[in-house]
PDB file of C-alpha atoms and ligand atoms in Angstrom:
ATOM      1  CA  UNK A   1       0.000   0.000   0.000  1.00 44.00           C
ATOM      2  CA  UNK A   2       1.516   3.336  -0.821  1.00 47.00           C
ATOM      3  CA  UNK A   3       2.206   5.443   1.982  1.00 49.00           C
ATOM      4  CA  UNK A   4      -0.256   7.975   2.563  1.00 49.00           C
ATOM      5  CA  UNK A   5       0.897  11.540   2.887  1.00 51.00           C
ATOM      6  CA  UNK A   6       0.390  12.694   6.492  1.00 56.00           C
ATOM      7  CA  UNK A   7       1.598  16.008   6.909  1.00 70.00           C
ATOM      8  CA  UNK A   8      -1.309  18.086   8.871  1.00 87.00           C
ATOM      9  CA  UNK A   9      -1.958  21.682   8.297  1.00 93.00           C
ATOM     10  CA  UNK A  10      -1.819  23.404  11.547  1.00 95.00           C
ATOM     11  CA  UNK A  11      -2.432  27.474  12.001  1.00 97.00           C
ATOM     12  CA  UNK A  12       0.810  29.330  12.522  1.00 98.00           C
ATOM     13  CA  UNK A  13      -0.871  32.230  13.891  1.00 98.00           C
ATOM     14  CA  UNK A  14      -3.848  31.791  15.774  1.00 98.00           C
ATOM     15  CA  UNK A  15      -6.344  34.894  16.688  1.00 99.00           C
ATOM     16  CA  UNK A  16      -8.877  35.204  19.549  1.00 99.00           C
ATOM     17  CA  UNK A  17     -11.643  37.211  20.713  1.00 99.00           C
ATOM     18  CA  UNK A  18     -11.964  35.873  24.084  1.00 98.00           C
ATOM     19  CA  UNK A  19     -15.233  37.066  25.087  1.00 99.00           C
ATOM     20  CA  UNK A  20     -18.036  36.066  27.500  1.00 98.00           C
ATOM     21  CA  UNK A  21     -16.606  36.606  31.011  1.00 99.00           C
ATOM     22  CA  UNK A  22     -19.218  39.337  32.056  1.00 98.00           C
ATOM     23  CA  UNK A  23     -21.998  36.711  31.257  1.00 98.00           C
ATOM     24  CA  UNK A  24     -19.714  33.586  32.985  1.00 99.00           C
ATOM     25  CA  UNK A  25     -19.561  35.581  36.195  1.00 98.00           C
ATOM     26  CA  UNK A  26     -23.200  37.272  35.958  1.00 98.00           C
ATOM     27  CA  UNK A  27     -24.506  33.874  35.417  1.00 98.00           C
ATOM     28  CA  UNK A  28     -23.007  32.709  38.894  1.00 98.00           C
ATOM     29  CA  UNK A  29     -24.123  35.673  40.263  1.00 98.00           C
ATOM     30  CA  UNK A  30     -20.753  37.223  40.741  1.00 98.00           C
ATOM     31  CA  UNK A  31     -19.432  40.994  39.590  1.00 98.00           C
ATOM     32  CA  UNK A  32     -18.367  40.688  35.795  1.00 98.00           C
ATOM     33  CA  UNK A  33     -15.218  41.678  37.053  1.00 98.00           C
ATOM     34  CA  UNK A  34     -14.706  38.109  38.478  1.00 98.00           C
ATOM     35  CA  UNK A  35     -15.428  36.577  34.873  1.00 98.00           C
ATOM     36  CA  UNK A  36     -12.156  38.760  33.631  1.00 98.00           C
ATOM     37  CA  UNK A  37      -9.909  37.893  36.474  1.00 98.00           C
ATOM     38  CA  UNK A  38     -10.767  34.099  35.592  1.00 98.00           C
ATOM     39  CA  UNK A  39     -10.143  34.846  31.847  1.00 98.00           C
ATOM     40  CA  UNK A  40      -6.637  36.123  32.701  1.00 98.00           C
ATOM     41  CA  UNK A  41      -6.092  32.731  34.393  1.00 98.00           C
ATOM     42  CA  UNK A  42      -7.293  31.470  30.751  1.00 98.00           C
ATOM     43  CA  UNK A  43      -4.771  33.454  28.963  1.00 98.00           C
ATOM     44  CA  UNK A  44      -1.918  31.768  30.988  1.00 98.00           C
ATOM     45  CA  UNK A  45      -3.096  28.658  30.398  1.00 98.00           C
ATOM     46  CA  UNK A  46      -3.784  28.632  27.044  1.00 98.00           C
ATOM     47  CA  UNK A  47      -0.061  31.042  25.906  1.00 98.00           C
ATOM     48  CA  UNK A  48       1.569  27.455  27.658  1.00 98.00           C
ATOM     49  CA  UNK A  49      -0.690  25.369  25.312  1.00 98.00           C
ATOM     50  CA  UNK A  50       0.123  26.917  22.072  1.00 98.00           C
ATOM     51  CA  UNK A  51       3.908  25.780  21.482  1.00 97.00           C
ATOM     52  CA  UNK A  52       3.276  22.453  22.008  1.00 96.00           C
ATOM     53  CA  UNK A  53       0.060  22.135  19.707  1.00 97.00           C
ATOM     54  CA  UNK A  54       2.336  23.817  17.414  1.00 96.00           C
ATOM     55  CA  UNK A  55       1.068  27.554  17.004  1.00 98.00           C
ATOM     56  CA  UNK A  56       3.769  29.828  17.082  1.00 98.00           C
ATOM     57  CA  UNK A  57       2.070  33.332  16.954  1.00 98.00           C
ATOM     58  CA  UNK A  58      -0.944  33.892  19.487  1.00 99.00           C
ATOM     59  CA  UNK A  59      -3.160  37.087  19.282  1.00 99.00           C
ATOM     60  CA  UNK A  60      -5.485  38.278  21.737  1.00 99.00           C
ATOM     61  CA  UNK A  61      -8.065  40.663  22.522  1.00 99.00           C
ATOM     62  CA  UNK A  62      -8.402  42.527  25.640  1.00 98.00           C
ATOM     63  CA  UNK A  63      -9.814  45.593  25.383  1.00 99.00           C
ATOM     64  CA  UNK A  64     -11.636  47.058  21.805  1.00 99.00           C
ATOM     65  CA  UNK A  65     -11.646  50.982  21.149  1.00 98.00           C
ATOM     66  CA  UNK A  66     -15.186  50.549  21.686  1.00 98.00           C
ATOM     67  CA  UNK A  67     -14.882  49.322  25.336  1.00 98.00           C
ATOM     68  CA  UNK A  68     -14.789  52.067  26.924  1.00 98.00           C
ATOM     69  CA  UNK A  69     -18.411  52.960  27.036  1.00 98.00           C
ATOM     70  CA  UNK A  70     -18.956  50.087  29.950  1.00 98.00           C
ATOM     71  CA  UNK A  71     -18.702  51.397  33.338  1.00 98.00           C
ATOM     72  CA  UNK A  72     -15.988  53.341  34.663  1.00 98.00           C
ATOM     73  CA  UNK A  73     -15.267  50.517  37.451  1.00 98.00           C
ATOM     74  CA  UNK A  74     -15.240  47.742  34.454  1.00 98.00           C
ATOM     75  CA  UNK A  75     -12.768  50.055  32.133  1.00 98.00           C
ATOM     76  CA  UNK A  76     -10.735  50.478  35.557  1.00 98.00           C
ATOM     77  CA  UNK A  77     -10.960  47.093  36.543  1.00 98.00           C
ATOM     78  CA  UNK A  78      -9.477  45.666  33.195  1.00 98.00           C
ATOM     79  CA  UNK A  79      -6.862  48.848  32.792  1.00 98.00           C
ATOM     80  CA  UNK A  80      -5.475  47.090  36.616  1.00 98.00           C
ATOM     81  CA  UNK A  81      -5.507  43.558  35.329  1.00 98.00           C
ATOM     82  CA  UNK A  82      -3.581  44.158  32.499  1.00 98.00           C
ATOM     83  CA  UNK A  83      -1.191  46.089  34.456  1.00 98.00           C
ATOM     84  CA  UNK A  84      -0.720  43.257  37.513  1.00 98.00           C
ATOM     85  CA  UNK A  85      -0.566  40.392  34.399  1.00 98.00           C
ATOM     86  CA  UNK A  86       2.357  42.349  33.266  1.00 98.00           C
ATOM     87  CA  UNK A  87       3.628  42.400  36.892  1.00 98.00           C
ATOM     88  CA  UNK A  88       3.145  39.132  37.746  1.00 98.00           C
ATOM     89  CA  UNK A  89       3.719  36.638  34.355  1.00 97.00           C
ATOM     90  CA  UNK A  90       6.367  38.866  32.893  1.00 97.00           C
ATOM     91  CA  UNK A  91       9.173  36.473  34.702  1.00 97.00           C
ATOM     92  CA  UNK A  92       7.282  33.299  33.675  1.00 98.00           C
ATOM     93  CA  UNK A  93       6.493  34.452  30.007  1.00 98.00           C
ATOM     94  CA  UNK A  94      10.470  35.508  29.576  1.00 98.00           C
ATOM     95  CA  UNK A  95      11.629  31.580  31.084  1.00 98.00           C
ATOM     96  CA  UNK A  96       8.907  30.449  28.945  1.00 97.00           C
ATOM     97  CA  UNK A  97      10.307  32.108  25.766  1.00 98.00           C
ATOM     98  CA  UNK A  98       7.457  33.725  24.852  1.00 98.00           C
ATOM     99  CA  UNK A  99       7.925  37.600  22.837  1.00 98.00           C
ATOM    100  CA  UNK A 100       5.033  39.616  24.164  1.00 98.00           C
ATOM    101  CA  UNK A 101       3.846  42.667  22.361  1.00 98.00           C
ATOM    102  CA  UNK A 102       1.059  44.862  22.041  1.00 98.00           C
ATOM    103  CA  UNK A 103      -1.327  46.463  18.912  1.00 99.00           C
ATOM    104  CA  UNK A 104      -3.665  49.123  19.168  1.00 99.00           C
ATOM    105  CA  UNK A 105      -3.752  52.682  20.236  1.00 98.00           C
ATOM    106  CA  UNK A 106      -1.448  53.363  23.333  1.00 98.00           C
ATOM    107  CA  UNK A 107      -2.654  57.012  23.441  1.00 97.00           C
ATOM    108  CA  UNK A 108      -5.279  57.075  25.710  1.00 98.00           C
ATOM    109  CA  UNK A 109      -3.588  54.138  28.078  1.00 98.00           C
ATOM    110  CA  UNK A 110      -2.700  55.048  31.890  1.00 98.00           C
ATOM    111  CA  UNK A 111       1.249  55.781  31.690  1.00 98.00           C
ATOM    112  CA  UNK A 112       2.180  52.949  34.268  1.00 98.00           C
ATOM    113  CA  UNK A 113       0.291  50.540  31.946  1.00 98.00           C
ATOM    114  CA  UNK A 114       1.915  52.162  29.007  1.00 98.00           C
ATOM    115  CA  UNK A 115       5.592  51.796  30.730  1.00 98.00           C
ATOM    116  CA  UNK A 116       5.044  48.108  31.574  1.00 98.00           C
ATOM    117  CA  UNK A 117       4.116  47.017  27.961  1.00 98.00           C
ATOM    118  CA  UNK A 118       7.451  49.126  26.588  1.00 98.00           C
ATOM    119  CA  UNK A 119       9.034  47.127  29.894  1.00 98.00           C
ATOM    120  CA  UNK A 120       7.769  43.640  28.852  1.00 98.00           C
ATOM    121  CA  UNK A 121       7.878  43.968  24.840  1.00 98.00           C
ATOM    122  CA  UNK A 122      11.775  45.197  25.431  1.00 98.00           C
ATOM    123  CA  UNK A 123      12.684  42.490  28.411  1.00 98.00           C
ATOM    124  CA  UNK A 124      11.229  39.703  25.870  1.00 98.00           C
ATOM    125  CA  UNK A 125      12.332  40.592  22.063  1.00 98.00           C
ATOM    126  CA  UNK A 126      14.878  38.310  22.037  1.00 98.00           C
ATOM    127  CA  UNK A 127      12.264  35.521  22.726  1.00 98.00           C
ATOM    128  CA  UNK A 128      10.958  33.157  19.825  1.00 98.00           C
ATOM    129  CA  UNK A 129       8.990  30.251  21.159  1.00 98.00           C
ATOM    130  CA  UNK A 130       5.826  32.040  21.112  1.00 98.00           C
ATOM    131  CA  UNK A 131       4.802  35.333  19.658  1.00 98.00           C
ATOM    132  CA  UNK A 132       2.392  36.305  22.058  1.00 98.00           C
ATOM    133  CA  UNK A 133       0.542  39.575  20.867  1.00 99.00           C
ATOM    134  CA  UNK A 134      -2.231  41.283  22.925  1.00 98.00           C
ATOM    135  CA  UNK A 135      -4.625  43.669  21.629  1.00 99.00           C
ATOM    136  CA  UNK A 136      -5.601  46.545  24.032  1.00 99.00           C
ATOM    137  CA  UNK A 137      -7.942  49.689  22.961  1.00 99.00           C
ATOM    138  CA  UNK A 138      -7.621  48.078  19.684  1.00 99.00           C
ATOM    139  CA  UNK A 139      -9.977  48.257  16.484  1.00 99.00           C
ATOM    140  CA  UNK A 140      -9.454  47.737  13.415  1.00 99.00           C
ATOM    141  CA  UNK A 141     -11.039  50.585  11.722  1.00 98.00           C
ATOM    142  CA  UNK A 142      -8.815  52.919  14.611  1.00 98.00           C
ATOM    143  CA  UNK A 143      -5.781  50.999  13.014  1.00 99.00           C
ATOM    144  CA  UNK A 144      -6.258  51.837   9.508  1.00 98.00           C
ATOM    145  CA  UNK A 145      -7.176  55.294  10.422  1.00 98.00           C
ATOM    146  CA  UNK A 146      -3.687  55.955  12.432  1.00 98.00           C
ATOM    147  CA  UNK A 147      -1.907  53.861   9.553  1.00 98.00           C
ATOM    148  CA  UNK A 148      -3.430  56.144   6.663  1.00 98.00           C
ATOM    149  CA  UNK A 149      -2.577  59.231   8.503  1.00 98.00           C
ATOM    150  CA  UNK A 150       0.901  57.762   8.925  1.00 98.00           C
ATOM    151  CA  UNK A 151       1.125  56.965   5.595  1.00 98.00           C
ATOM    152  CA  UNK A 152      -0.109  60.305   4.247  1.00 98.00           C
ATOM    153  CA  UNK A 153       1.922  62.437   6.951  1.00 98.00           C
ATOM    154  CA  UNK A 154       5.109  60.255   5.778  1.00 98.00           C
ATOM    155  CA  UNK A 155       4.382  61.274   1.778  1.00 98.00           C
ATOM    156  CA  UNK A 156       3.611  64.773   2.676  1.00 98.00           C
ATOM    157  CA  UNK A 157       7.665  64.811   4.500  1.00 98.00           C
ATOM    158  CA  UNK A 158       8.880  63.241   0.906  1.00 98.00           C
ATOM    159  CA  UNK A 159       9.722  60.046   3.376  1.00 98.00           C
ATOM    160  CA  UNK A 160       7.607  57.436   0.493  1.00 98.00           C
ATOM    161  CA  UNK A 161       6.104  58.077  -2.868  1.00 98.00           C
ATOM    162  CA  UNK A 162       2.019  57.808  -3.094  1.00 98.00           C
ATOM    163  CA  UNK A 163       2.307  55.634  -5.803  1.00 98.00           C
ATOM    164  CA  UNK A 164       4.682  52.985  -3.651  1.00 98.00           C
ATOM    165  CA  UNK A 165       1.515  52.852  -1.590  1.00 98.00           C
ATOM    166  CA  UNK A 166       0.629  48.989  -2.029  1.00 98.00           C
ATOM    167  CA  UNK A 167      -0.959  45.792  -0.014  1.00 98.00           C
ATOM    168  CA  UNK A 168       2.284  44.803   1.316  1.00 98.00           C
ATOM    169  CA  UNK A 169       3.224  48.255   2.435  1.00 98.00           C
ATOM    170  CA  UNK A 170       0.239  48.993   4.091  1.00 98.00           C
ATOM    171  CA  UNK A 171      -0.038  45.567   6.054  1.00 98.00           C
ATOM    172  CA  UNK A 172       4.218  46.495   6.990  1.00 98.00           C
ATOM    173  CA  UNK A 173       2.536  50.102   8.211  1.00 98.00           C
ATOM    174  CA  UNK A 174       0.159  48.705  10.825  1.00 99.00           C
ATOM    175  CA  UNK A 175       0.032  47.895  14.175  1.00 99.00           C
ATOM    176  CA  UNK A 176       0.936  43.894  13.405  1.00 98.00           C
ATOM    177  CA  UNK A 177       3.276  44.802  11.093  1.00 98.00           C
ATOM    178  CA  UNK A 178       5.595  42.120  12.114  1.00 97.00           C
ATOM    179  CA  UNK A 179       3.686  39.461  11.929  1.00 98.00           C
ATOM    180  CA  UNK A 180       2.035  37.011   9.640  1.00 98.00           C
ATOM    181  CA  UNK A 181      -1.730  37.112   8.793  1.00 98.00           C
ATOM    182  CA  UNK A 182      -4.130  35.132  11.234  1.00 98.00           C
ATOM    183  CA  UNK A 183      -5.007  31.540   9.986  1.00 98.00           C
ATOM    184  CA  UNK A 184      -7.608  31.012  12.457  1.00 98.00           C
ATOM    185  CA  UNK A 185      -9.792  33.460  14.345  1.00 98.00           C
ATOM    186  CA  UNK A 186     -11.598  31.672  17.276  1.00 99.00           C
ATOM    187  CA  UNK A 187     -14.423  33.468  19.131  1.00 99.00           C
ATOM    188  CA  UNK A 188     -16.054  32.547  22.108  1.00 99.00           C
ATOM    189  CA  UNK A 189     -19.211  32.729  24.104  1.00 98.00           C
ATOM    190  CA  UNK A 190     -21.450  32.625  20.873  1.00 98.00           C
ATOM    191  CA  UNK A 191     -21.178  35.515  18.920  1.00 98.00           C
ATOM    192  CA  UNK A 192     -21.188  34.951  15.951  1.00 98.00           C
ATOM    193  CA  UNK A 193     -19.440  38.651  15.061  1.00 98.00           C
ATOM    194  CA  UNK A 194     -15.846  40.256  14.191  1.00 98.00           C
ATOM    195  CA  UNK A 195     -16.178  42.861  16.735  1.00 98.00           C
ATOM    196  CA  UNK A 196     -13.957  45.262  14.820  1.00 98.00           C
ATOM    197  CA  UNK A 197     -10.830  42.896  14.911  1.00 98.00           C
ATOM    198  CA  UNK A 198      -7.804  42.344  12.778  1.00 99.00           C
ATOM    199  CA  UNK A 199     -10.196  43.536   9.556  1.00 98.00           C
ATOM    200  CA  UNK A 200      -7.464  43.531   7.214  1.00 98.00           C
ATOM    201  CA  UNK A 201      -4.948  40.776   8.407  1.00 98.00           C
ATOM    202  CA  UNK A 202      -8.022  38.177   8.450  1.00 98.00           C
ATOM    203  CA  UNK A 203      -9.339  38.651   5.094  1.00 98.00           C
ATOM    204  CA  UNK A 204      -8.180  34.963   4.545  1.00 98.00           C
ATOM    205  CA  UNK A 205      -8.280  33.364   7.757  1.00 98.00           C
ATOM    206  CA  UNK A 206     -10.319  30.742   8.656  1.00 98.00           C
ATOM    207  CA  UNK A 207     -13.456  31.229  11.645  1.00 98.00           C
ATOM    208  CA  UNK A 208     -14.524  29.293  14.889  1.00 98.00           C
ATOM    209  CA  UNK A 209     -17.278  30.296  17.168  1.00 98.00           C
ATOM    210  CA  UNK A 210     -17.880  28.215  20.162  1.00 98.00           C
ATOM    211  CA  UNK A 211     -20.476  28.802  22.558  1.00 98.00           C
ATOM    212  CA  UNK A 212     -18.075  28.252  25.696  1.00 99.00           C
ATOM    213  CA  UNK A 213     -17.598  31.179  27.365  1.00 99.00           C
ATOM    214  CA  UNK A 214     -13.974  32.645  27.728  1.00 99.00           C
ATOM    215  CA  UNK A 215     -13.025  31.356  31.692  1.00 98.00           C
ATOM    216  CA  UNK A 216     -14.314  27.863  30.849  1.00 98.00           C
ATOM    217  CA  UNK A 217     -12.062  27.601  27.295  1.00 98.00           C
ATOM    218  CA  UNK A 218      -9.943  24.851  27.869  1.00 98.00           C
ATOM    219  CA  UNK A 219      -6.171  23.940  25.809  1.00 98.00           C
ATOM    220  CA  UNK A 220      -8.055  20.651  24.803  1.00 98.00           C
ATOM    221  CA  UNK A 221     -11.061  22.643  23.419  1.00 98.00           C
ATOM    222  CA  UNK A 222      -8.248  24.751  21.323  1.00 98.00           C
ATOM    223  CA  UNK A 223      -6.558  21.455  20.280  1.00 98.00           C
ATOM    224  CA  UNK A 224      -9.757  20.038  18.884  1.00 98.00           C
ATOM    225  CA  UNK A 225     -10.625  23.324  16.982  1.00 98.00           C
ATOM    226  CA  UNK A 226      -6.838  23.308  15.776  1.00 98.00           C
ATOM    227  CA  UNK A 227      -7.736  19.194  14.409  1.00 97.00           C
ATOM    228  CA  UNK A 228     -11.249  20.429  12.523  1.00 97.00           C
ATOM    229  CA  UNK A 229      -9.126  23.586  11.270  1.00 98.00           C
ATOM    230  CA  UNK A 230      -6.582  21.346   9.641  1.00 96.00           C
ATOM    231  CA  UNK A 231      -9.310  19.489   7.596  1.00 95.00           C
ATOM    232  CA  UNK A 232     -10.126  22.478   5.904  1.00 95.00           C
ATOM    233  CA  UNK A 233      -9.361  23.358   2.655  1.00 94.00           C
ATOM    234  CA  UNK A 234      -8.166  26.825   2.211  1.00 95.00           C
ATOM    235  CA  UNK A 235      -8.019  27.780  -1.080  1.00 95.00           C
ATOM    236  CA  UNK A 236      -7.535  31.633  -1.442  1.00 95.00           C
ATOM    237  CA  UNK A 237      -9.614  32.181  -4.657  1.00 95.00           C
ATOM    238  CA  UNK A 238      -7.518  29.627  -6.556  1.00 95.00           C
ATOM    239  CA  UNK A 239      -8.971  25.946  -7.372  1.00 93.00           C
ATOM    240  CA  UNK A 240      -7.565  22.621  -7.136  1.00 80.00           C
ATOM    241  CA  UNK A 241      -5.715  21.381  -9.597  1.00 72.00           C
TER     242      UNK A 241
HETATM  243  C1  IPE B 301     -14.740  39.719  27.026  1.00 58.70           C
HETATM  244  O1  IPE B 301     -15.791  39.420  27.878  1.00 58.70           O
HETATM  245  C2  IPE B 301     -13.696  40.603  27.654  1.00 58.70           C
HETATM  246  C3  IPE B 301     -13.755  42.019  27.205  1.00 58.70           C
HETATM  247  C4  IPE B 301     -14.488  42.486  26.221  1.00 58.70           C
HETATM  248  C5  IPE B 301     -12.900  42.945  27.902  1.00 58.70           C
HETATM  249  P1  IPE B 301     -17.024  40.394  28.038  1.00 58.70           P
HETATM  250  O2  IPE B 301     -16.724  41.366  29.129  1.00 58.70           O
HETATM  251  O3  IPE B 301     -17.396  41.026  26.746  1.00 58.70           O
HETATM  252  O4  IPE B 301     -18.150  39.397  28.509  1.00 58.70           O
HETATM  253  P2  IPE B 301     -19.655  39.380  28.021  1.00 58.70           P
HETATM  254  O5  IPE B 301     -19.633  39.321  26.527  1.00 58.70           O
HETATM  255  O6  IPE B 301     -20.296  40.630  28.528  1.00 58.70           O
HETATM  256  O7  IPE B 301     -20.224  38.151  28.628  1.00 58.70           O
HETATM  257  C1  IPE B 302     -14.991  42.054  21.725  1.00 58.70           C
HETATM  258  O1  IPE B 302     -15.924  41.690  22.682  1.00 58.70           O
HETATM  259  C2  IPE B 302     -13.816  42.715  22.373  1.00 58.70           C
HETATM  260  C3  IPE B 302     -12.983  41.852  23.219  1.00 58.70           C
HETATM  261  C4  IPE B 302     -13.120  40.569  23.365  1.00 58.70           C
HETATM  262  C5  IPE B 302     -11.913  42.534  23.900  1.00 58.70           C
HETATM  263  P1  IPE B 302     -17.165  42.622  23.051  1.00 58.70           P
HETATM  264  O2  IPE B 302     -17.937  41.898  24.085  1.00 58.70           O
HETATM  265  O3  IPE B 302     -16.701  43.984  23.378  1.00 58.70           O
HETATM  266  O4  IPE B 302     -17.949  42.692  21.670  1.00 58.70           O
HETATM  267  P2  IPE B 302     -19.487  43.010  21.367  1.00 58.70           P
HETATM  268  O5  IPE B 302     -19.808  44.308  22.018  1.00 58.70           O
HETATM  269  O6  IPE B 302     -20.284  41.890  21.948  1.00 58.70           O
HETATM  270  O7  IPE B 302     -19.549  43.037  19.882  1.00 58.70           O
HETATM  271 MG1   MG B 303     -18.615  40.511  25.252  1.00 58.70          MG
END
């Protein structure tokens, strides 16, 4: 019998909009800020998943530019537990050899928070076991915006030619600039919606939505999206030969 080939197709970069801890902790009766503390336990779990189950670039949203109309104790609450995940994993994420970076709009972030991402992105550059990227006051309309005005502001100072304005240079120009497009966006808690995230990098990538809520997503749950995702057959406008 001739050997069949075997080679899987697993996502390099894996996307997710982990949402549904306000209804997680409501549902128990408990202040939605409980659901987001328990989702940060999530995240740690499932960035020491990802290596082994072979995805190499993780991306993450925790806080959309359209967030900030829930309460002022919600906003706060996150804007803290992003800072004391920063405090507390940064040591563990560095041993771990995981490169942690940030998109979005930095702006309008708290300058503590804003001096522990430049602290953590800096510490852990060197790192290339996992690209872990986190998305906070991110949207992706915001992003084009900034990266047009960039764009235009860098034409206007004779820095690029309009013309040399293409695909690839734009994707270079924003916020994930670095990395490769998502494969696979996952969302939780049942949306089935986009949520204004990573509009231009996903125009390809493949889409799970799962009903479990964000604190009770599990690294087996990801590893049996990750074996349905690599039955799929992506094929980018072009047909099979
Ligand atoms: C996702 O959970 C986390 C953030 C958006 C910060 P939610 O807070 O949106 O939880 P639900 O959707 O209200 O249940
Ligand atoms: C998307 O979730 C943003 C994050 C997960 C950070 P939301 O809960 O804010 O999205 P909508 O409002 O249900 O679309
Ligand atoms: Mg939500």
């Amino acid at each position: 019998m001739a050997a069949k080939d075997i080679s899987v197709q697993m996502p390099v970069h894996v996307a997710i909009i982990m949402d549904g801890n306000g209804r997680w902790a409501r549902s128990r009766g408990w202040p939605r800020l409980v659901g987001h503390r328990r989702g940060a336990e999530r995240v740690k779990q499932i960035v020491k998943a990802c290596p082994d189950l072979g995805v190499r670039y993780l991306t993450i949203y925790a806080f959309s530019t359209e967030n900030w109309k829930r309460s002022t104790e919600e906003v706060l609450g996150l804007m803290t537990l992003f800072s004391r995940y920063i405090e507390r994993e940064a040591e563990g994420l560095n041993a771990e050899g995981v490169r942690m970076r940030f998109i979005g709009d930095r702006g309008p972030l708290d300058g503590r928070l804003r001096r522990l991402m430049d602290g953590i992105e800096e510490r852990t550059a060197g790192n290339e076991r996992l690209n872990l990227t986190v998305a906070i006051n991110y949207g992706g309309r915001n992003e084009l915006a900034r990266t047009a005005r960039a764009l235009a502001a860098a034409a206007a100072r004779g820095d690029i030619r309009p013309d040399e304005i293409n695909e690839e240079m734009l994707s270079r120009w924003l916020d994930t600039g670095d990395l490769p497009d998502p494969d696979l966006v996952i969302r939780t808690s049942g949306e089935t919606r986009i949520s204004n995230y990573l509009l231009w990098q996903s125009a390809y990538a493949e889409y799970e939505f799962t009903p479990t809520h964000w604190p009770d997503f599990t690294p087996e749950e990801l590893a049996s999206i990750l074996a349905r995702y690599s039955m799929r057959d992506r094929r980018f406008g072009s047909v099979k030969a």
